[in-house]
Every structure is written in C-alpha cells, then in structure tokens.
C-alpha cells in the first residue's frame, strides 16, 4: 500500500462539478489500496476576488490581514471536497494549515515552512481517512499562532513539504496541462509533453516562469528526494515525472530555511577569451559561436554585457588545453564582426586572460533568497578576492577570479557557508591544492535518450538595471547586492562588463542585472540614493525587456547548442542585449516586444514541437 500526496490547483476545483470529479479520482485511488492526503488550492479565481475586495478597502492593505483574508479561500475548498468524499462513502476530514501542523516563519504573505507536526495527520491516515489539507497556508510558532501564507503557488510547496515530512511514496501535482511541456502551450500549441525531467532542469524551468510547478516545491523535492509527477486533472494520461537523487539524510527541521548552500566547487583549469567593442546588432553572437562550434571548441561560461553606445563585449571561458584554438577562432572571426574594414577604437579587439579560476556555490536552498549571492560576494571581498565575471542560475552562483586566489576563495566560502571539506580529489595540470567538494544532491546528468535542450522558457516580467562606471575593486559587488538583499530584492542575471576604464586613477566597469519588474523602480531609487556616496556612475532602468532561455542537462560539452540558439534569433533579426549561461541553461535578454517571437523561433530551431496540439482549458 502506497502513501500518496495529491495536490489539485484552482482550475481543478473551480466548480462543484470539478470538485466532485476530484472526489471520484481520490476515491478510486483509495480503493486501489492507497492512503491519500489531498492538498487543494482555492476554487478558480477566488484568491483574485479576495485581493480585489481588499484593494477596494485599502490601496495598501496590511499584510497580516491579507493572510487572514486569503487563507479563507482554501477553507471553502477543503470543506466541500471532504463533503464530496463523504457522499461517496469515503471517510474524510478537512484540515487547515494550522490544524495539520504546518509551522512557518512569522513572515506574512511569503512565509517559509520550518517544520510539519505530523502526529495528528498520521493519526487520521491510520484511521483510514482521506485528509484534505488547505494548501498555501500555515501558522507561526506556538506562542503567536499567527496565520501565514506561503505566497503565490504555495499549494505546490505545501503538498511536497507534506510528502517529505510523511515520507510519502510520491507526490502527484494535478493541473490543467497533461504534464511538463517543452514550452508554454499558450504560446506554442505544438509544445511537446516530456515523460520525465531531472530536478535541476525543472528547477531552472520553474524559476524561468514555467507555471506548472512552483520553484520552491521543486526545491523541496530535490532536497528530500520526493518523487514528483505532474498530471492533468482532466485526463488519465501518465504525466511527467520529475526525478530526484536519493537524499543525503537532510533534517526535516527548518525544512525550507536549512543551509541554502550545499557545496563549494572550483575549477582552476580555465582561461578567458573576450571580444571587446563588437557591434550591437543581430547575428554577431551567432557568427562568433557558430564558428566556435564548427571548430569543436567547448565553451563553459558565456557572458555578453549590457551595450555601451553601439557596441558591447562578449566573453567566454574555455579549459586551458584548448585556449590556443579558442583564441585562434576568435582572432579569425573578429574582422568579420567589425562594422568597417579599418576600425577606430580597436573594434572587436580580442583579449585573452590566463590563470583564472571559477569558484561556485551551489544548493537548491538558494531560490528566492537574495542574501545568498550577496553573502558570497561579501565573503570574497573580505578575503581580498576581486571578481572578474559572474554567472548565476537558480542553484548556482559562479565567479571567475584570479587562479592564485582560488584556495583563499574556496576556504573563505566554505567557512562562511559552513561547508565541510571533502576528501582531496584528483586535479588537472596546473591546478591549485583546493579540496574537492561533495557531489551535488541531484547531479545535472541528462536522462537517457533525452535531447540536449529539454525546454524553452520566456520571462516577460523582468527589468534590467545597469550601473555605469562601478569601481573595479573587491567589495563593490558585495555592497551593491548586499543593499538589494537588505531590501528583499531578488536578482536573476548578473553581468559585469569586460571593458575597463580608468577614471581619476580608478579602474571602473559597468555592471548590469535583472530583477522583477515590480522591484525595478524601487531598486533604481534606492541605488541612486547611494550612488554618489559609493562612487558609482549613472543608474539606468529598462523595463521593456524579455528573457528567453533554453534548459537541458545534455547541453554540457556541446558547443553548438548556444550557437543554434543565437542563430535562431539572428534569422528573425532579433538583437541579443545580454547573454548569461550556466552548465544547463543559456539565457538571452531581448526587447520585450520580440519575446514571444524569440521563444517560438528557438523552440522551432531545436525541433521540440510535437504532432499533438495542447489546448489549455479556460
């Protein structure tokens, strides 16, 4: 007999008829010999209606009262579903988040789960009842007993957390699509259904705006090894499994706020090639990385900074043994990238840097926690380590530093994030005596027979901030992102320009990063207030951007993947404003009005379309 946690979203319980259909599905699962806990969201657009009522009373309603209000939506659903099950002859009981024992931080509207008291829940399960739980909510510590909510998408988080706490056989997420698709079927009707996807790939897609699963739910599944399957509540299709590695005995105390960083990684076998002042026009990245792909040069990080005038910089890292080949390719292609035969100002100048190292922190607990990256930058600054390049993803932040500073950087980061050193491993020629880190909880290994790119995602709700002429010295990134963290502003892409200017004897670089559109204006105002004091230049905000990304664990070691993405954009005359990569993701910032067109072009280029068209129910 299996213990299964099922979660049903708002559209799945949007009417009395839909609630009765869910009851039938649950009843059928129980009759097959299983124990069931059901987590539900508020019916249909109930939450939106409650928010509207609140804003009619107050333009800026109190967050505590909002939690009190919004938590009522799920209570309606749990009572009705419990009644529907009882009408079928199935014993059932409805329970709020507080009654089920979900204890959270005392943070209204965005609380994280600390732990789940499962005694009462287990007693009802053992009595043969289906326990119907209100998702999205919990209660703060026993002394206060404040009702809290987990934020939008919180019912996913509730369900997977309960599955982890109970040691459930698996968790089923029922939604209005048949599983995880290669992209949003609202934008590409021929989006293809995946049978399975790794947790790392799903984390990236969920965080990039794929709305099927909430990133925090995937984070918990990854950390605790909860088998997860996404299915349609409208059909009996098998859905998509999200695969997790076996967990490493993680404590269920401080479930969502436990150590955010699991390990520190390093690679001293790296070199950097940069092309400075390349024309800011469609096709430049496609030509460069197309030639790199044809010459079989494997690239690690790719960074394209925010444009300056009519040009920008593109930099990439390679392993030391292939540096000469990479430099030759860049030097050969540079003349073709120039806008005129005899350029001024060293247009498309090739710059090579040896003796660099990539130092990374990784962990699934980093999602939505702006202080983690800021803490990394502050730690490196305190150790006197200057950051040359930054690359970010949902589960990793990587910094390129001087190779001679690798040991100091790794030891400082291990101390700051309380990571114990593993046993010493093998090192390549020229590597320092850094100590290898433990293996990740969920390695980014491609699933068997899976294509290099699994999905394409579009985020139209980001804004870009650029700070011109930031002093290039240790501590600047720490101050900048520390300030943002203090204001609870999460940062996505971070790109530091390769071009360096010396002004009044101080070397300076531009830095650009993306934040949520809703945080854009407040972040700009806050940074303008401190810019003069800290010696920063102009702060520029652009809210009319879109971020399009490809994700796939099979991208590792295949230089042609990024080139194909850039070529697809070039063919549609879509200019790339910024580029950032991680091991399993490549993201490009483009103009907002070209976002959907960019997604569709990339999805087609990688042959991800299927023969079946998916229609999302209204």
Coordinates of C-alpha atoms in Angstrom, one line a residue:
X1 CA 0.0 0.0 0.0
X2 CA 1.4 3.4 -1.0
X3 CA 1.1 6.7 0.8
X4 CA 0.3 9.3 -1.8
X5 CA 0.0 13.1 -1.6
X6 CA -2.1 14.6 -4.3
X7 CA -2.4 18.4 -5.0
X8 CA -5.2 20.0 -7.0
X9 CA -4.9 23.6 -8.3
X10 CA -7.6 26.2 -8.6
X11 CA -8.9 25.3 -12.0
X12 CA -9.1 21.6 -11.0
X13 CA -11.5 22.5 -8.2
X14 CA -13.1 25.6 -9.9
X15 CA -16.7 24.4 -9.6
X16 CA -18.9 21.9 -7.7
X17 CA -18.7 19.6 -10.7
X18 CA -14.9 19.8 -10.8
X19 CA -14.7 19.1 -7.0
X20 CA -17.0 16.1 -7.4
X21 CA -14.7 14.8 -10.3
X22 CA -11.7 15.2 -8.0
X23 CA -13.5 13.3 -5.3
X24 CA -14.1 10.5 -7.7
X25 CA -10.4 10.4 -8.7
X26 CA -9.3 10.4 -5.0
X27 CA -11.9 7.7 -4.1
X28 CA -10.6 5.5 -7.0
X29 CA -7.0 5.8 -5.7
X30 CA -8.1 4.9 -2.2
X31 CA -10.0 1.8 -3.5
X32 CA -6.8 0.7 -5.2
X33 CA -5.3 0.2 -1.7
X34 CA -3.6 3.5 -1.1
X35 CA -3.6 6.1 1.7
X36 CA -4.2 9.6 0.5
X37 CA -3.5 13.1 1.6
X38 CA -5.1 15.8 -0.7
X39 CA -3.8 19.4 -0.8
X40 CA -6.1 21.9 -2.6
X41 CA -6.0 25.5 -3.7
X42 CA -8.8 28.0 -3.5
X43 CA -11.6 27.5 -6.1
X44 CA -10.9 29.1 -9.5
X45 CA -10.3 32.8 -9.3
X46 CA -11.3 33.0 -5.6
X47 CA -7.9 34.4 -4.5
X48 CA -8.0 37.1 -7.2
X49 CA -11.5 38.1 -6.0
X50 CA -10.4 38.4 -2.4
X51 CA -7.4 40.5 -3.4
X52 CA -9.8 42.8 -5.3
X53 CA -12.0 43.2 -2.2
X54 CA -9.0 44.1 -0.1
X55 CA -7.8 46.7 -2.6
X56 CA -11.3 48.3 -2.6
X57 CA -11.0 48.8 1.1
X58 CA -7.3 49.8 1.2
X59 CA -4.8 50.6 -1.6
X60 CA -2.0 49.1 0.6
X61 CA -3.7 46.5 2.8
X62 CA -1.9 45.2 6.0
X63 CA -0.1 42.0 5.2
X64 CA -1.3 40.2 8.3
X65 CA -4.9 41.0 7.5
X66 CA -4.3 39.9 3.9
X67 CA -3.1 36.5 5.2
X68 CA -6.2 36.3 7.3
X69 CA -8.4 37.1 4.3
X70 CA -6.6 34.9 1.6
X71 CA -6.4 31.8 3.8
X72 CA -10.2 31.6 3.8
X73 CA -10.2 30.7 0.1
X74 CA -8.7 27.2 0.6
X75 CA -11.0 26.6 3.6
X76 CA -14.0 26.6 1.3
X77 CA -12.4 24.1 -1.0
X78 CA -11.3 21.6 1.7
X79 CA -14.8 21.6 3.3
X80 CA -16.5 21.0 0.0
X81 CA -14.1 18.3 -1.1
X82 CA -14.4 16.5 2.2
X83 CA -18.2 16.6 1.9
X84 CA -18.0 15.2 -1.6
X85 CA -15.8 12.3 -0.5
X86 CA -18.2 11.5 2.4
X87 CA -21.1 11.5 -0.1
X88 CA -19.2 8.7 -1.9
X89 CA -18.9 6.7 1.4
X90 CA -15.2 7.6 1.9
X91 CA -14.3 8.8 5.4
X92 CA -12.6 12.2 5.0
X93 CA -11.6 15.2 7.2
X94 CA -10.7 18.7 6.2
X95 CA -7.8 20.5 7.9
X96 CA -6.4 24.0 7.7
X97 CA -2.6 24.5 7.5
X98 CA -2.6 25.3 11.3
X99 CA -4.6 22.1 12.1
X100 CA -2.3 19.9 10.1
X101 CA 0.7 21.3 11.9
X102 CA 2.5 23.4 9.2
X103 CA 4.7 25.7 11.2
X104 CA 6.3 28.6 9.3
X105 CA 8.3 31.8 9.8
X106 CA 6.4 34.8 11.1
X107 CA 6.6 36.4 7.6
X108 CA 3.2 37.4 6.3
X109 CA 2.5 36.7 2.6
X110 CA 5.8 35.0 1.9
X111 CA 6.5 32.6 4.8
X112 CA 8.8 29.6 4.5
X113 CA 8.0 26.3 6.2
X114 CA 10.0 25.5 9.3
X115 CA 8.6 22.0 10.1
X116 CA 5.4 20.0 10.0
X117 CA 4.0 18.3 13.1
X118 CA 2.7 15.1 11.6
X119 CA 1.2 13.4 14.7
X120 CA -2.4 14.5 14.1
X121 CA -2.1 13.9 10.3
X122 CA -0.7 10.4 10.8
X123 CA -3.5 9.5 13.2
X124 CA -6.2 10.3 10.7
X125 CA -4.4 8.5 7.9
X126 CA -4.1 5.4 10.1
X127 CA -7.8 5.6 10.8
X128 CA -8.5 5.2 7.1
X129 CA -9.5 8.8 6.4
X130 CA -8.6 10.9 3.4
X131 CA -7.1 14.1 4.9
X132 CA -7.9 17.1 2.8
X133 CA -5.5 19.9 3.6
X134 CA -5.7 23.6 2.8
X135 CA -2.6 24.5 0.8
X136 CA -0.8 27.8 0.7
X137 CA -1.0 28.4 4.4
X138 CA 0.4 27.6 7.8
X139 CA 0.9 29.1 11.2
X140 CA 3.8 30.8 13.0
X141 CA 5.3 29.4 16.2
X142 CA 3.1 28.2 19.1
X143 CA 3.4 31.4 21.1
X144 CA 2.0 33.6 18.4
X145 CA -0.2 31.2 16.3
X146 CA -0.5 33.8 13.5
X147 CA -2.0 32.6 10.2
X148 CA 0.6 32.9 7.5
X149 CA 0.6 32.3 3.7
X150 CA 3.4 31.0 1.6
X151 CA 3.0 33.3 -1.4
X152 CA 1.6 32.6 -4.9
X153 CA 1.9 28.9 -5.9
X154 CA 2.2 28.0 -2.2
X155 CA -0.1 25.0 -2.5
X156 CA 2.6 23.2 -4.5
X157 CA 5.0 23.9 -1.7
X158 CA 2.5 22.7 0.9
X159 CA 2.0 19.4 -0.9
X160 CA 5.7 18.5 -1.5
X161 CA 6.6 19.5 2.1
X162 CA 3.9 17.3 3.5
X163 CA 5.1 14.4 1.2
X164 CA 8.7 15.0 2.5
X165 CA 7.5 15.1 6.2
X166 CA 5.4 11.9 5.9
X167 CA 8.0 10.0 3.8
X168 CA 5.3 9.6 1.1
X169 CA 5.8 7.2 -1.8
X170 CA 5.3 10.0 -4.2
X171 CA 3.5 13.4 -4.7
X172 CA 1.1 14.0 -7.6
X173 CA 0.5 17.6 -8.8
X174 CA -2.7 17.8 -10.8
X175 CA -3.1 20.8 -13.0
X176 CA -4.7 22.0 -16.3
X177 CA -2.0 20.6 -18.6
X178 CA -1.0 17.0 -19.1
X179 CA 2.4 17.3 -17.6
X180 CA 5.7 19.3 -18.2
X181 CA 5.8 20.6 -21.8
X182 CA 8.7 21.9 -23.8
X183 CA 7.3 25.4 -23.5
X184 CA 4.1 27.3 -22.7
X185 CA 1.3 25.8 -24.8
X186 CA -0.4 29.1 -24.7
X187 CA 2.4 30.5 -26.9
X188 CA 3.3 27.3 -28.9
X189 CA 0.4 25.0 -29.3
X190 CA 2.7 22.2 -30.6
X191 CA 4.6 22.1 -27.3
X192 CA 5.7 18.5 -26.6
X193 CA 5.0 16.5 -23.5
X194 CA 8.0 15.1 -21.6
X195 CA 7.9 11.7 -20.0
X196 CA 10.5 12.7 -17.4
X197 CA 12.8 15.6 -16.5
X198 CA 15.6 16.0 -13.9
X199 CA 15.0 18.1 -10.8
X200 CA 17.8 20.5 -11.8
X201 CA 16.2 21.1 -15.2
X202 CA 12.8 21.5 -13.7
X203 CA 14.2 24.0 -11.1
X204 CA 15.5 26.2 -13.9
X205 CA 12.3 26.0 -16.0
X206 CA 10.1 26.6 -13.0
X207 CA 12.1 29.6 -12.0
X208 CA 12.1 30.9 -15.5
X209 CA 8.4 31.3 -15.5
X210 CA 7.1 27.8 -16.4
X211 CA 3.9 27.9 -14.3
X212 CA 3.3 24.2 -14.0
X213 CA 5.3 23.8 -10.8
X214 CA 6.4 26.4 -8.2
X215 CA 10.2 26.5 -7.8
X216 CA 10.0 26.1 -4.0
X217 CA 8.1 22.9 -4.5
X218 CA 10.8 21.5 -6.8
X219 CA 13.5 22.7 -4.3
X220 CA 11.9 20.6 -1.5
X221 CA 11.5 17.6 -3.8
X222 CA 15.2 17.9 -4.8
X223 CA 16.4 18.3 -1.2
X224 CA 14.4 15.4 0.2
X225 CA 14.3 13.1 -2.8
X226 CA 10.5 13.2 -3.1
X227 CA 9.3 11.5 -6.3
X228 CA 7.1 14.0 -8.1
X229 CA 4.7 13.6 -11.0
X230 CA 2.7 16.3 -12.8
X231 CA -0.6 15.2 -14.3
X232 CA -3.7 16.6 -15.8
X233 CA -6.8 16.6 -13.6
X234 CA -8.9 16.4 -16.8
X235 CA -7.5 13.1 -18.2
X236 CA -5.9 9.9 -17.2
X237 CA -2.6 10.5 -19.0
X238 CA 0.6 9.3 -17.1
X239 CA 2.1 12.8 -16.9
X240 CA 5.7 13.8 -16.4
X241 CA 8.0 12.5 -13.6
X242 CA 10.4 14.9 -12.0
X243 CA 13.4 12.7 -11.0
X244 CA 15.4 13.3 -7.8
X245 CA 18.5 11.7 -6.5
X246 CA 18.5 9.9 -3.2
X247 CA 18.7 12.5 -0.4
X248 CA 21.6 12.7 2.0
X249 CA 19.8 12.4 5.3
X250 CA 18.6 16.0 5.4
X251 CA 16.8 17.1 8.6
X252 CA 13.1 17.9 8.4
X253 CA 13.6 20.7 11.0
X254 CA 13.9 24.2 9.3
X255 CA 12.6 22.4 6.2
X256 CA 12.7 25.4 3.9
X257 CA 15.4 27.6 5.6
X258 CA 18.1 25.0 6.3
X259 CA 21.5 25.6 4.8
X260 CA 21.0 27.2 1.4
X261 CA 24.4 26.2 0.0
X262 CA 25.3 22.5 -0.1
X263 CA 28.8 22.7 -1.6
X264 CA 31.5 24.8 -2.9
X265 CA 33.0 23.9 -6.3
X266 CA 36.1 25.2 -8.1
X267 CA 37.9 24.8 -11.5
X268 CA 41.4 26.3 -12.0
X269 CA 41.8 24.8 -15.4
X270 CA 40.2 27.8 -17.1
X271 CA 41.1 30.7 -19.4
X272 CA 39.0 33.6 -20.7
X273 CA 38.7 35.0 -24.2
X274 CA 36.9 38.3 -24.7
X275 CA 35.9 40.3 -27.8
X276 CA 35.6 44.0 -26.8
X277 CA 33.5 46.5 -28.6
X278 CA 31.7 44.3 -31.1
X279 CA 28.8 45.9 -33.0
X280 CA 25.5 45.8 -31.1
X281 CA 23.4 44.2 -33.9
X282 CA 21.6 40.9 -34.7
X283 CA 23.8 38.0 -35.8
X284 CA 27.1 38.9 -34.0
X285 CA 26.9 36.2 -31.3
X286 CA 25.6 33.7 -33.9
X287 CA 28.6 34.2 -36.2
X288 CA 31.1 34.0 -33.3
X289 CA 29.7 30.9 -31.6
X290 CA 28.8 29.3 -34.9
X291 CA 32.5 29.3 -35.9
X292 CA 33.5 28.2 -32.4
X293 CA 31.1 25.2 -32.8
X294 CA 32.4 24.3 -36.2
X295 CA 35.9 24.3 -34.7
X296 CA 34.8 21.9 -31.9
X297 CA 35.8 24.4 -29.2
X298 CA 33.9 23.6 -26.0
X299 CA 32.8 26.7 -24.1
X300 CA 31.9 26.9 -20.5
X301 CA 30.5 30.4 -19.4
X302 CA 29.3 32.9 -22.0
X303 CA 28.8 36.5 -20.9
X304 CA 27.6 39.4 -23.0
X305 CA 27.4 42.7 -21.1
X306 CA 24.9 45.5 -21.5
X307 CA 25.6 47.6 -24.6
X308 CA 27.5 50.8 -24.4
X309 CA 26.7 53.1 -27.3
X310 CA 26.6 51.0 -30.4
X311 CA 28.8 48.2 -29.1
X312 CA 29.1 45.6 -26.3
X313 CA 31.5 42.9 -25.1
X314 CA 31.3 39.1 -25.4
X315 CA 33.4 36.9 -23.2
X316 CA 33.6 33.2 -22.8
X317 CA 35.7 30.7 -20.8
X318 CA 37.4 27.5 -22.0
X319 CA 39.6 24.9 -20.5
X320 CA 43.3 25.7 -20.7
X321 CA 44.3 22.9 -23.1
X322 CA 42.1 24.4 -25.9
X323 CA 42.8 28.0 -25.2
X324 CA 45.1 28.5 -28.3
X325 CA 42.4 27.0 -30.5
X326 CA 39.7 29.3 -29.0
X327 CA 42.0 32.3 -29.3
X328 CA 42.7 31.5 -33.0
X329 CA 39.0 31.2 -33.7
X330 CA 38.2 34.5 -32.0
X331 CA 41.1 36.3 -33.8
X332 CA 40.0 34.8 -37.2
X333 CA 36.3 35.8 -36.8
X334 CA 37.0 39.3 -35.3
X335 CA 37.5 41.1 -38.7
X336 CA 34.1 39.7 -39.9
X337 CA 32.4 41.2 -36.9
X338 CA 33.7 44.7 -37.4
X339 CA 31.4 47.3 -38.9
X340 CA 34.2 48.8 -41.0
X341 CA 37.4 47.5 -42.5
X342 CA 39.8 49.9 -40.7
X343 CA 38.0 50.4 -37.4
X344 CA 38.8 53.0 -34.9
X345 CA 39.0 52.4 -31.2
X346 CA 40.1 48.7 -31.6
X347 CA 36.7 47.5 -32.6
X348 CA 36.2 43.7 -32.0
X349 CA 39.6 43.6 -30.1
X350 CA 40.4 40.1 -28.8
X351 CA 41.6 39.9 -25.2
X352 CA 42.9 36.7 -23.6
X353 CA 43.4 36.1 -19.9
X354 CA 45.3 33.1 -18.5
X355 CA 45.5 31.9 -14.9
X356 CA 41.8 32.3 -13.9
X357 CA 39.7 30.1 -11.7
X358 CA 35.9 29.6 -11.5
X359 CA 34.6 29.3 -7.9
X360 CA 31.0 28.4 -7.4
X361 CA 28.5 27.9 -4.6
X362 CA 25.6 25.5 -5.2
X363 CA 22.4 24.4 -3.5
X364 CA 18.7 24.2 -4.0
X365 CA 18.0 26.3 -1.0
X366 CA 19.2 29.5 -2.8
X367 CA 15.9 30.1 -4.6
X368 CA 14.3 33.5 -3.8
X369 CA 16.9 34.3 -1.1
X370 CA 18.7 37.4 -2.3
X371 CA 21.1 37.3 0.6
X372 CA 22.9 34.2 -0.5
X373 CA 24.7 35.7 -3.6
X374 CA 25.3 38.9 -1.6
X375 CA 27.0 36.8 1.2
X376 CA 29.2 35.1 -1.4
X377 CA 30.4 38.5 -2.8
X378 CA 30.9 39.9 0.7
X379 CA 32.9 36.8 1.7
X380 CA 35.2 37.1 -1.4
X381 CA 35.6 40.8 -0.7
X382 CA 36.7 40.2 2.9
X383 CA 39.2 37.7 1.6
X384 CA 40.6 40.3 -0.8
X385 CA 39.4 38.4 -3.9
X386 CA 38.3 40.5 -6.8
X387 CA 35.5 39.2 -9.1
X388 CA 36.2 39.3 -12.8
X389 CA 33.0 37.5 -14.1
X390 CA 29.7 36.5 -12.5
X391 CA 27.3 33.8 -13.7
X392 CA 24.1 32.9 -11.9
X393 CA 21.4 30.2 -12.1
X394 CA 18.7 29.1 -9.6
X395 CA 21.0 26.5 -8.0
X396 CA 24.5 28.0 -8.5
X397 CA 26.4 31.3 -8.4
X398 CA 29.8 31.2 -10.1
X399 CA 32.6 33.8 -10.0
X400 CA 35.7 34.0 -12.2
X401 CA 38.7 35.1 -10.1
X402 CA 42.5 35.1 -10.3
X403 CA 43.7 31.5 -10.1
X404 CA 46.2 32.4 -7.4
X405 CA 43.3 33.4 -5.2
X406 CA 41.4 30.1 -5.7
X407 CA 42.5 28.5 -2.4
X408 CA 41.7 31.6 -0.4
X409 CA 38.3 32.0 -2.1
X410 CA 37.3 28.4 -1.6
X411 CA 38.3 28.2 2.1
X412 CA 36.6 31.5 2.8
X413 CA 33.4 30.4 1.2
X414 CA 33.5 27.0 3.0
X415 CA 33.8 28.8 6.3
X416 CA 31.1 31.4 5.5
X417 CA 28.5 28.7 4.4
X418 CA 29.6 26.1 7.0
X419 CA 30.6 23.5 4.3
X420 CA 32.9 20.8 5.5
X421 CA 35.8 19.9 3.1
X422 CA 35.5 16.5 1.4
X423 CA 38.4 14.2 0.7
X424 CA 41.1 15.5 -1.6
X425 CA 40.4 14.6 -5.2
X426 CA 42.4 14.5 -8.4
X427 CA 43.4 17.8 -10.1
X428 CA 44.4 18.7 -13.6
X429 CA 47.8 20.0 -14.6
X430 CA 48.4 23.4 -13.0
X431 CA 45.5 23.2 -10.6
X432 CA 46.0 24.5 -7.1
X433 CA 45.6 22.5 -3.9
X434 CA 41.9 23.2 -3.5
X435 CA 39.9 20.4 -2.0
X436 CA 37.2 18.8 -4.0
X437 CA 33.7 19.4 -2.7
X438 CA 31.0 16.7 -2.0
X439 CA 28.8 15.7 -5.0
X440 CA 25.6 17.7 -5.6
X441 CA 22.4 16.3 -4.2
X442 CA 21.0 16.0 -7.7
X443 CA 23.7 15.9 -10.4
X444 CA 22.8 17.6 -13.6
X445 CA 23.1 14.4 -15.7
X446 CA 20.9 14.1 -18.7
X447 CA 18.2 11.5 -18.7
X448 CA 18.7 8.6 -21.1
X449 CA 18.0 9.4 -24.7
X450 CA 17.0 13.0 -23.9
X451 CA 17.9 15.8 -26.3
X452 CA 20.4 18.4 -25.2
X453 CA 17.6 21.1 -24.8
X454 CA 14.6 20.0 -22.9
X455 CA 12.6 23.2 -22.7
X456 CA 12.4 26.8 -23.7
X457 CA 11.1 29.5 -21.3
X458 CA 10.1 33.1 -21.6
X459 CA 10.0 35.7 -18.8
X460 CA 8.3 38.9 -19.6
X461 CA 8.2 40.2 -16.1
X462 CA 11.8 41.3 -15.6
X463 CA 13.5 44.6 -15.7
X464 CA 17.2 45.4 -16.2
X465 CA 19.3 47.8 -14.1
X466 CA 22.7 49.0 -15.2
X467 CA 25.2 50.9 -13.1
X468 CA 27.8 52.6 -15.1
X469 CA 31.5 53.1 -14.0
X470 CA 31.4 50.9 -10.9
X471 CA 34.9 50.9 -9.2
X472 CA 36.6 47.6 -10.1
X473 CA 37.8 46.6 -6.7
X474 CA 37.0 43.9 -4.1
X475 CA 33.8 44.7 -2.2
X476 CA 31.8 46.6 -4.8
X477 CA 29.6 43.6 -5.8
X478 CA 29.1 42.8 -2.1
X479 CA 27.9 46.4 -1.3
X480 CA 25.6 46.5 -4.3
X481 CA 23.9 43.1 -3.9
X482 CA 24.0 43.4 -0.1
X483 CA 21.9 46.6 -0.4
X484 CA 19.4 44.8 -2.7
X485 CA 19.3 41.9 -0.3
X486 CA 18.5 44.2 2.6
X487 CA 15.5 45.4 0.7
X488 CA 14.5 41.8 -0.1
X489 CA 15.1 42.3 -3.8
X490 CA 16.0 39.1 -5.6
X491 CA 18.4 39.3 -8.6
X492 CA 18.4 37.0 -11.5
X493 CA 21.1 37.6 -14.2
X494 CA 24.2 39.4 -13.2
X495 CA 26.7 40.6 -15.8
X496 CA 29.9 42.5 -15.3
X497 CA 31.4 44.2 -18.4
X498 CA 34.8 43.1 -19.7
X499 CA 35.7 46.7 -20.7
X500 CA 37.6 48.6 -18.1
X501 CA 38.1 52.4 -17.9
X502 CA 40.5 54.2 -15.7
X503 CA 38.8 57.4 -14.5
X504 CA 40.7 59.6 -12.0
X505 CA 43.1 56.8 -11.4
X506 CA 40.4 54.3 -10.5
X507 CA 39.6 51.3 -12.8
X508 CA 35.9 51.1 -13.5
X509 CA 33.5 48.7 -15.1
X510 CA 29.7 48.6 -15.8
X511 CA 27.5 46.0 -14.2
X512 CA 24.0 45.0 -15.2
X513 CA 21.5 42.7 -13.5
X514 CA 17.8 41.8 -13.9
X515 CA 15.2 42.0 -11.2
X516 CA 11.4 41.5 -11.1
X517 CA 9.6 44.3 -12.9
X518 CA 7.7 45.1 -9.7
X519 CA 11.0 45.7 -7.9
X520 CA 12.6 47.8 -10.7
X521 CA 11.6 51.3 -9.8
X522 CA 12.2 50.9 -6.0
X523 CA 15.6 49.3 -6.7
X524 CA 16.6 52.2 -9.0
X525 CA 15.6 54.8 -6.5
X526 CA 17.4 53.1 -3.7
X527 CA 20.6 52.7 -5.8
X528 CA 20.5 56.3 -6.9
X529 CA 20.5 57.4 -3.3
X530 CA 23.8 55.7 -2.5
X531 CA 25.5 56.0 -5.9
X532 CA 27.3 59.3 -5.2
X533 CA 28.4 58.2 -1.7
X534 CA 29.9 54.9 -3.1
X535 CA 31.4 56.5 -6.2
X536 CA 29.1 54.8 -8.7
X537 CA 28.1 56.3 -12.0
X538 CA 24.6 56.6 -13.7
X539 CA 21.9 54.1 -12.7
X540 CA 19.7 53.1 -15.7
X541 CA 16.5 51.1 -15.6
X542 CA 14.9 49.3 -18.6
X543 CA 11.6 47.6 -18.0
X544 CA 10.9 46.8 -21.7
X545 CA 12.9 43.6 -21.8
X546 CA 12.3 39.8 -22.1
X547 CA 14.4 36.9 -21.1
X548 CA 14.3 33.8 -23.2
X549 CA 16.2 30.7 -22.1
X550 CA 17.0 27.2 -23.1
X551 CA 17.4 24.5 -20.4
X552 CA 18.9 21.0 -20.7
X553 CA 21.4 18.8 -18.8
X554 CA 22.6 17.5 -22.2
X555 CA 24.0 20.9 -23.2
X556 CA 27.2 20.2 -21.3
X557 CA 30.1 19.6 -23.7
X558 CA 28.1 20.6 -26.8
X559 CA 29.3 24.0 -28.1
X560 CA 26.8 24.0 -30.9
X561 CA 23.8 24.4 -28.7
X562 CA 24.3 28.0 -27.8
X563 CA 25.3 28.8 -31.4
X564 CA 22.0 27.3 -32.6
X565 CA 20.0 29.5 -30.2
X566 CA 21.9 32.6 -31.3
X567 CA 21.4 31.7 -35.0
X568 CA 17.6 31.2 -34.5
X569 CA 17.4 34.7 -33.1
X570 CA 19.6 36.2 -35.8
X571 CA 17.4 34.7 -38.5
X572 CA 14.5 36.6 -37.0
X573 CA 16.6 39.8 -36.8
X574 CA 16.3 39.8 -33.0
X575 CA 19.1 41.6 -31.3
X576 CA 20.6 40.0 -28.2
X577 CA 21.1 42.6 -25.5
X578 CA 22.7 40.3 -22.8
X579 CA 23.8 36.7 -22.6
X580 CA 24.4 34.6 -19.4
X581 CA 25.0 30.9 -19.1
X582 CA 25.3 28.1 -16.6
X583 CA 26.0 24.5 -17.1
X584 CA 22.4 23.6 -18.1
X585 CA 21.0 27.0 -19.1
X586 CA 21.6 29.7 -21.7
X587 CA 19.6 32.9 -21.3
X588 CA 19.3 35.9 -23.7
X589 CA 17.8 39.3 -22.9
X590 CA 15.9 40.8 -25.9
X591 CA 13.4 43.6 -26.5
X592 CA 10.1 42.9 -24.7
X593 CA 8.1 43.1 -27.9
X594 CA 10.2 40.4 -29.5
X595 CA 10.0 38.0 -26.6
X596 CA 7.2 35.7 -27.9
X597 CA 8.7 35.7 -31.4
X598 CA 12.1 34.7 -29.9
X599 CA 10.6 31.8 -27.9
X600 CA 8.8 30.5 -30.9
X601 CA 11.9 30.7 -33.1
X602 CA 14.1 28.9 -30.6
X603 CA 11.5 26.2 -29.9
X604 CA 11.3 25.5 -33.7
X605 CA 15.1 25.6 -34.1
X606 CA 15.6 22.8 -31.6
X607 CA 12.8 20.6 -33.1
X608 CA 10.9 20.5 -29.9
X609 CA 7.4 20.6 -31.4
X610 CA 5.2 17.6 -31.3
X611 CA 2.4 16.5 -33.6
X612 CA -0.3 17.0 -31.0
X613 CA -1.7 20.4 -30.1
X614 CA -2.4 21.0 -26.4
X615 CA -5.3 23.3 -25.6
X616 CA -5.2 24.7 -22.0
X617 CA -8.8 24.6 -20.5
X618 CA -10.2 28.0 -19.8

